[in-house]
Amino acid sequence: MKRDLPTGDLPALVLAVLGGGPRHGYGIAREVERLSEGALHMKEGTLYPALRVLEQDGLVVSAWEAQPKGADRKVYTLTEAGTKEAARRTRALFDYAALIQTVLGRLEKGEGHAQLA
Amino acid sequence: MHSLLEGYLKEVAGHLAGMPAARRAEELREVRTHLENAVIVGREMGQTEDEAVRDALAQFGTPEALGENLVWAWRRERIRQMRNFWGAAACAVAVTILTAHLPLWIHTRLLPNPGRGFLQPPFSALFWSAWAIWLTPMFLLVGGVSGLLFPKRAVAGVVAGLTLFHSYFFVINLAHDSIAQISHQVYLLMLFGMDIVFVVVSAAAAWAVSRLRMVGQRRGYQAAAK
């Protein structure tokens, strides 16, 4: 099932993808789709404002690079601060996912209903 | 380029009003590159050019939404730059004013002929030199701290603060000198020259300190790029 990527999760995913190496914007969007096997879809217009914010915060740097074929591309790379922030936000997302799984797991077992009763 | 893509980019450009021309051109250049890549991939997957263009535009979102988000990001950057600039200027002036009382106390308590004003050569020259040397590390600290995010802007703010404060002091000294009827023209010019040198040296040093962070960021870029 294809679902839209929440805007708030986008910066963390962008940092995580850039942790695998420098990429241009199109490459970041495709990598997120590839890793989610097409299940996660981002509105690609939201990607570049998110990249600007990450640049302003000193977490990524960018540079135009000439390509062997076609137009120049703007490539983004994590800074040292960005690498640390990527690890922190990845950890936070993992913890959040585990928490949601715990809550839903308990509801499924009927624990929530028992407390309400 | 396909007419739909051109039309899309024109609409996005229309929503980037107020942004500097260079920044607007760069944003549009990046969006254009992205869309062209998407169309190429679509064609490689067997789509016609029209289909590939429509898919690429649908994935990108409306021109209004894109323009709004890009302008928001630009305004955020501007606000932070202005805050850093004026914050640095305010810090520089505040640091100088707060520490000004110490050399004044030294001057009135410890130097010969106290109470006759600031302009008594050669002791006044020594007094101002000592103050400049003593305060320079503080301005370095202000410039370095303020330069954490936008070094060039923060240094400009520190220079603005220093210049304003030194201008104020120069005017006050000039008024004092006139009142005391001391006419050391050469000495006043020396004082003014020292002020200019002090501002330039402090600004250069603050810029050098703030550059350290940019070097650190660049090293991070190079390490990440390996």
Short mmCIF file of C-alpha atoms in Angstrom, two decimals:
data_model
loop_
_atom_site.label_atom_id
_atom_site.label_comp_id
_atom_site.label_asym_id
_atom_site.label_seq_id
_atom_site.Cartn_x
_atom_site.Cartn_y
_atom_site.Cartn_z
CA MET A 1 0.00 0.00 0.00
CA LYS A 2 1.47 3.33 -1.07
CA ARG A 3 1.36 6.09 1.51
CA ASP A 4 2.52 9.70 1.59
CA LEU A 5 5.56 10.46 3.69
CA PRO A 6 4.62 12.80 6.57
CA THR A 7 6.33 16.17 6.11
CA GLY A 8 7.71 16.10 9.65
CA ASP A 9 9.60 12.85 8.99
CA LEU A 10 11.19 14.12 5.79
CA PRO A 11 14.31 15.84 7.24
CA ALA A 12 15.22 12.75 9.28
CA LEU A 13 14.87 10.48 6.25
CA VAL A 14 16.88 12.87 4.08
CA LEU A 15 19.69 12.89 6.64
CA ALA A 16 19.57 9.10 6.87
CA VAL A 17 19.76 8.72 3.08
CA LEU A 18 22.67 11.18 2.87
CA GLY A 19 24.43 9.10 5.51
CA GLY A 20 24.91 6.59 2.71
CA GLY A 21 26.82 9.14 0.65
CA PRO A 22 26.36 12.42 -1.24
CA ARG A 23 23.31 12.64 -3.51
CA HIS A 24 21.37 15.15 -5.52
CA GLY A 25 17.72 15.89 -4.77
CA TYR A 26 16.30 13.53 -7.38
CA GLY A 27 18.55 10.76 -6.11
CA ILE A 28 17.35 11.30 -2.52
CA ALA A 29 13.68 10.98 -3.56
CA ARG A 30 14.35 7.82 -5.58
CA GLU A 31 16.40 6.26 -2.79
CA VAL A 32 13.56 6.72 -0.29
CA GLU A 33 11.17 5.07 -2.74
CA ARG A 34 13.61 2.25 -3.46
CA LEU A 35 14.25 1.50 0.22
CA SER A 36 10.50 1.45 0.94
CA GLU A 37 9.91 -0.69 -2.19
CA GLY A 38 7.64 1.98 -3.55
CA ALA A 39 5.45 2.13 -0.43
CA LEU A 40 6.59 5.58 0.73
CA HIS A 41 5.94 8.49 -1.59
CA MET A 42 7.14 12.02 -0.98
CA LYS A 43 5.79 15.11 -2.66
CA GLU A 44 9.08 16.00 -4.31
CA GLY A 45 8.33 19.69 -4.08
CA THR A 46 8.70 19.44 -0.29
CA LEU A 47 12.20 18.01 -0.61
CA TYR A 48 14.04 21.18 -1.63
CA PRO A 49 12.69 23.46 1.12
CA ALA A 50 13.64 20.72 3.60
CA LEU A 51 17.16 20.64 2.12
CA ARG A 52 17.41 24.44 2.45
CA VAL A 53 16.55 24.22 6.15
CA LEU A 54 19.11 21.47 6.67
CA GLU A 55 21.71 23.68 4.93
CA GLN A 56 20.81 26.67 7.10
CA ASP A 57 21.21 24.51 10.20
CA GLY A 58 24.67 23.46 9.05
CA LEU A 59 23.73 19.79 8.72
CA VAL A 60 24.34 19.49 4.98
CA VAL A 61 26.40 21.35 2.41
CA SER A 62 25.73 21.50 -1.31
CA ALA A 63 27.68 22.11 -4.47
CA TRP A 64 26.91 22.04 -8.17
CA GLU A 65 28.78 19.22 -9.90
CA ALA A 66 29.29 18.73 -13.59
CA GLN A 67 27.93 15.44 -14.93
CA PRO A 68 29.46 13.36 -17.73
CA LYS A 69 26.08 13.49 -19.48
CA GLY A 70 23.41 16.14 -19.11
CA ALA A 71 23.06 19.24 -16.96
CA ASP A 72 25.01 20.00 -13.77
CA ARG A 73 23.45 18.64 -10.60
CA LYS A 74 23.43 20.08 -7.09
CA VAL A 75 24.83 17.42 -4.79
CA TYR A 76 24.22 17.39 -1.02
CA THR A 77 26.61 16.00 1.56
CA LEU A 78 26.32 15.57 5.32
CA THR A 79 28.59 17.68 7.51
CA GLU A 80 30.06 16.36 10.75
CA ALA A 81 27.17 17.93 12.63
CA GLY A 82 24.76 16.40 10.12
CA THR A 83 26.17 12.93 10.67
CA LYS A 84 25.60 13.23 14.42
CA GLU A 85 22.13 14.68 13.93
CA ALA A 86 21.23 11.90 11.48
CA ALA A 87 22.13 9.30 14.10
CA ARG A 88 20.13 11.14 16.76
CA ARG A 89 17.00 11.53 14.63
CA THR A 90 17.21 7.95 13.36
CA ARG A 91 17.35 6.75 16.94
CA ALA A 92 14.36 8.96 17.81
CA LEU A 93 12.33 7.56 14.92
CA PHE A 94 13.17 3.97 15.88
CA ASP A 95 12.13 4.67 19.48
CA TYR A 96 8.90 6.28 18.32
CA ALA A 97 8.10 3.34 16.04
CA ALA A 98 8.77 0.90 18.90
CA LEU A 99 6.50 2.91 21.20
CA ILE A 100 3.65 2.94 18.71
CA GLN A 101 4.09 -0.79 18.19
CA THR A 102 3.91 -1.34 21.96
CA VAL A 103 0.73 0.69 22.34
CA LEU A 104 -0.99 -0.95 19.38
CA GLY A 105 0.17 -4.36 20.54
CA ARG A 106 -1.45 -3.80 23.92
CA LEU A 107 -4.66 -2.55 22.40
CA GLU A 108 -4.78 -5.61 20.19
CA LYS A 109 -4.43 -7.86 23.24
CA GLY A 110 -7.31 -6.04 24.85
CA GLU A 111 -5.27 -4.41 27.62
CA GLY A 112 -6.64 -0.97 26.82
CA HIS A 113 -10.24 -2.15 26.98
CA ALA A 114 -9.58 -3.85 30.32
CA GLN A 115 -8.32 -0.55 31.82
CA LEU A 116 -11.24 1.41 30.45
CA ALA A 117 -13.63 -1.10 31.93
CA MET B 1 12.17 21.70 -23.16
CA HIS B 2 8.59 20.47 -23.05
CA SER B 3 6.02 23.25 -22.97
CA LEU B 4 4.33 21.86 -19.83
CA LEU B 5 7.65 21.96 -17.97
CA GLU B 6 8.33 25.51 -19.12
CA GLY B 7 4.86 26.54 -18.06
CA TYR B 8 5.30 24.88 -14.65
CA LEU B 9 8.63 26.60 -14.06
CA LYS B 10 7.17 29.96 -15.08
CA GLU B 11 4.36 29.50 -12.58
CA VAL B 12 6.81 28.56 -9.82
CA ALA B 13 8.92 31.64 -10.70
CA GLY B 14 5.80 33.76 -10.29
CA HIS B 15 5.42 32.49 -6.73
CA LEU B 16 9.04 33.34 -5.86
CA ALA B 17 8.50 37.11 -6.00
CA GLY B 18 10.55 39.02 -3.45
CA MET B 19 13.37 36.49 -3.56
CA PRO B 20 16.68 37.88 -4.90
CA ALA B 21 17.13 37.14 -8.60
CA ALA B 22 20.24 35.00 -8.09
CA ARG B 23 18.55 32.85 -5.45
CA ARG B 24 15.41 32.51 -7.57
CA ALA B 25 17.48 31.43 -10.59
CA GLU B 26 19.29 28.81 -8.51
CA GLU B 27 16.06 27.35 -7.11
CA LEU B 28 14.52 27.15 -10.58
CA ARG B 29 17.69 25.60 -11.98
CA GLU B 30 17.54 22.84 -9.38
CA VAL B 31 13.83 22.18 -9.93
CA ARG B 32 14.38 22.08 -13.69
CA THR B 33 17.23 19.55 -13.29
CA HIS B 34 15.05 17.36 -11.06
CA LEU B 35 12.13 17.38 -13.50
CA GLU B 36 14.38 16.70 -16.47
CA ASN B 37 15.85 13.68 -14.65
CA ALA B 38 12.35 12.42 -13.87
CA VAL B 39 11.31 12.76 -17.51
CA ILE B 40 14.42 10.90 -18.71
CA VAL B 41 13.72 8.02 -16.32
CA GLY B 42 10.07 7.96 -17.39
CA ARG B 43 11.08 7.76 -21.06
CA GLU B 44 13.54 4.95 -20.26
CA MET B 45 10.65 3.07 -18.65
CA GLY B 46 8.69 3.27 -21.89
CA GLN B 47 6.49 6.31 -21.31
CA THR B 48 5.87 8.88 -24.00
CA GLU B 49 7.31 12.32 -23.37
CA ASP B 50 3.89 13.74 -22.47
CA GLU B 51 3.21 10.94 -20.00
CA ALA B 52 6.66 11.26 -18.44
CA VAL B 53 6.26 15.04 -18.06
CA ARG B 54 2.80 14.76 -16.53
CA ASP B 55 3.98 12.08 -14.07
CA ALA B 56 7.01 14.16 -13.10
CA LEU B 57 4.88 17.26 -12.49
CA ALA B 58 2.26 15.29 -10.54
CA GLN B 59 4.99 13.91 -8.25
CA PHE B 60 6.43 17.36 -7.69
CA GLY B 61 3.26 19.07 -6.47
CA THR B 62 1.55 22.30 -7.39
CA PRO B 63 3.59 25.39 -8.33
CA GLU B 64 1.87 27.34 -5.54
CA ALA B 65 2.86 24.85 -2.86
CA LEU B 66 6.43 24.62 -4.13
CA GLY B 67 6.80 28.41 -4.40
CA GLU B 68 5.32 28.93 -0.93
CA ASN B 69 7.67 26.42 0.66
CA LEU B 70 10.76 27.78 -1.08
CA VAL B 71 9.89 31.36 -0.08
CA TRP B 72 9.29 30.21 3.50
CA ALA B 73 12.76 28.61 3.59
CA TRP B 74 14.36 31.75 2.16
CA ARG B 75 12.58 34.02 4.68
CA ARG B 76 13.70 31.76 7.51
CA GLU B 77 17.31 32.17 6.35
CA ARG B 78 16.95 35.95 6.09
CA ILE B 79 15.44 36.29 9.57
CA ARG B 80 18.31 34.30 11.07
CA GLN B 81 20.89 36.39 9.17
CA MET B 82 19.34 39.66 10.35
CA ARG B 83 19.10 38.36 13.91
CA ASN B 84 22.74 37.31 13.85
CA PHE B 85 23.84 40.63 12.35
CA TRP B 86 22.03 42.87 14.84
CA GLY B 87 22.58 40.46 17.68
CA ALA B 88 26.32 40.57 17.02
CA ALA B 89 26.26 44.38 16.82
CA ALA B 90 24.32 44.61 20.09
CA CYS B 91 26.70 42.14 21.76
CA ALA B 92 29.74 44.13 20.65
CA VAL B 93 28.35 47.41 21.99
CA ALA B 94 27.09 45.82 25.21
CA VAL B 95 30.44 44.16 25.90
CA THR B 96 32.28 47.44 25.35
CA ILE B 97 29.94 49.50 27.52
CA LEU B 98 29.90 46.97 30.35
CA THR B 99 33.69 46.78 30.45
CA ALA B 100 34.32 50.49 29.90
CA HIS B 101 34.10 51.30 33.58
CA LEU B 102 37.27 49.35 34.41
CA PRO B 103 39.74 51.37 32.31
CA LEU B 104 37.97 54.55 33.40
CA TRP B 105 38.54 53.56 37.01
CA ILE B 106 42.17 52.79 36.27
CA HIS B 107 42.54 56.14 34.58
CA THR B 108 41.03 58.15 37.41
CA ARG B 109 42.65 56.23 40.26
CA LEU B 110 46.05 55.09 39.15
CA LEU B 111 47.40 57.42 36.48
CA PRO B 112 49.13 60.74 37.17
CA ASN B 113 47.03 63.93 37.28
CA PRO B 114 43.70 62.23 37.67
CA GLY B 115 40.53 64.18 37.03
CA ARG B 116 41.91 66.24 34.17
CA GLY B 117 40.18 64.32 31.50
CA PHE B 118 41.18 61.60 29.08
CA LEU B 119 43.39 63.50 26.69
CA GLN B 120 46.70 63.86 28.53
CA PRO B 121 49.53 62.67 26.37
CA PRO B 122 51.45 60.47 26.61
CA PHE B 123 49.50 58.63 29.30
CA SER B 124 46.26 58.82 27.42
CA ALA B 125 47.83 57.10 24.43
CA LEU B 126 48.98 54.31 26.73
CA PHE B 127 45.57 54.22 28.33
CA TRP B 128 43.76 53.78 25.01
CA SER B 129 46.28 51.21 23.79
CA ALA B 130 45.90 49.17 26.98
CA TRP B 131 42.14 49.34 26.66
CA ALA B 132 42.26 48.24 23.02
CA ILE B 133 44.56 45.32 23.81
CA TRP B 134 42.48 44.29 26.80
CA LEU B 135 39.15 44.46 25.01
CA THR B 136 40.26 42.80 21.79
CA PRO B 137 39.90 39.24 23.18
CA MET B 138 36.34 40.12 24.19
CA PHE B 139 35.47 41.26 20.70
CA LEU B 140 37.08 38.11 19.34
CA LEU B 141 34.81 36.10 21.60
CA VAL B 142 31.75 38.07 20.46
CA GLY B 143 32.70 37.66 16.80
CA GLY B 144 33.47 33.98 17.18
CA VAL B 145 30.30 33.15 19.10
CA SER B 146 28.14 35.24 16.78
CA GLY B 147 29.83 33.62 13.79
CA LEU B 148 28.55 30.17 14.61
CA LEU B 149 25.85 30.22 11.96
CA PHE B 150 26.58 33.02 9.52
CA PRO B 151 30.19 34.16 10.00
CA LYS B 152 30.26 36.96 7.46
CA ARG B 153 27.05 38.52 8.71
CA ALA B 154 28.06 38.24 12.32
CA VAL B 155 31.43 39.86 11.67
CA ALA B 156 29.64 42.70 9.90
CA GLY B 157 27.49 43.10 12.98
CA VAL B 158 30.51 43.21 15.28
CA VAL B 159 32.20 45.77 13.04
CA ALA B 160 29.02 47.86 13.00
CA GLY B 161 28.84 47.73 16.79
CA LEU B 162 32.50 48.61 17.23
CA THR B 163 32.33 51.45 14.72
CA LEU B 164 29.23 52.93 16.33
CA PHE B 165 30.70 52.79 19.79
CA HIS B 166 34.09 54.13 18.78
CA SER B 167 32.43 56.93 16.83
CA TYR B 168 30.47 57.80 19.93
CA PHE B 169 33.63 57.81 22.04
CA PHE B 170 35.51 59.85 19.48
CA VAL B 171 32.75 62.48 19.42
CA ILE B 172 32.66 62.57 23.23
CA ASN B 173 36.45 62.98 23.40
CA LEU B 174 36.33 65.72 20.79
CA ALA B 175 33.67 67.57 22.76
CA HIS B 176 35.63 67.12 25.98
CA ASP B 177 38.79 68.36 24.31
CA SER B 178 37.03 71.44 22.98
CA ILE B 179 35.60 72.22 26.38
CA ALA B 180 39.03 71.80 28.03
CA GLN B 181 40.52 74.02 25.31
CA ILE B 182 43.22 71.59 24.54
CA SER B 183 44.19 71.78 20.93
CA HIS B 184 46.37 68.76 20.28
CA GLN B 185 45.39 68.36 16.65
CA VAL B 186 48.01 65.77 15.89
CA TYR B 187 47.11 63.86 19.02
CA LEU B 188 43.42 63.81 18.07
CA LEU B 189 44.31 62.50 14.64
CA MET B 190 46.47 59.83 16.29
CA LEU B 191 43.56 58.85 18.51
CA PHE B 192 41.22 58.62 15.53
CA GLY B 193 43.82 56.59 13.61
CA MET B 194 44.21 54.20 16.56
CA ASP B 195 40.45 53.75 16.66
CA ILE B 196 40.34 52.86 12.97
CA VAL B 197 43.25 50.42 13.33
CA PHE B 198 41.60 48.88 16.38
CA VAL B 199 38.29 48.37 14.56
CA VAL B 200 39.99 46.87 11.51
CA VAL B 201 42.25 44.56 13.55
CA SER B 202 39.38 43.43 15.79
CA ALA B 203 37.11 42.79 12.82
CA ALA B 204 39.86 40.84 11.04
CA ALA B 205 40.53 38.79 14.16
CA ALA B 206 36.79 38.13 14.70
CA TRP B 207 36.50 37.06 11.08
CA ALA B 208 39.49 34.74 11.47
CA VAL B 209 37.96 33.16 14.59
CA SER B 210 34.59 32.70 12.90
CA ARG B 211 36.35 31.17 9.88
CA LEU B 212 37.50 28.34 12.15
CA ARG B 213 33.96 27.02 12.23
CA MET B 214 33.62 27.16 8.46
CA VAL B 215 36.90 25.23 8.18
CA GLY B 216 35.47 22.64 10.58
CA GLN B 217 32.32 22.34 8.48
CA ARG B 218 34.35 22.02 5.29
CA ARG B 219 36.45 19.25 6.83
CA GLY B 220 33.22 17.47 7.69
CA TYR B 221 32.15 17.83 4.05
CA GLN B 222 35.44 16.41 2.80
CA ALA B 223 35.37 13.54 5.27
CA ALA B 224 31.79 12.71 4.32
CA ALA B 225 32.62 12.92 0.62
CA LYS B 226 35.36 10.26 0.89
#
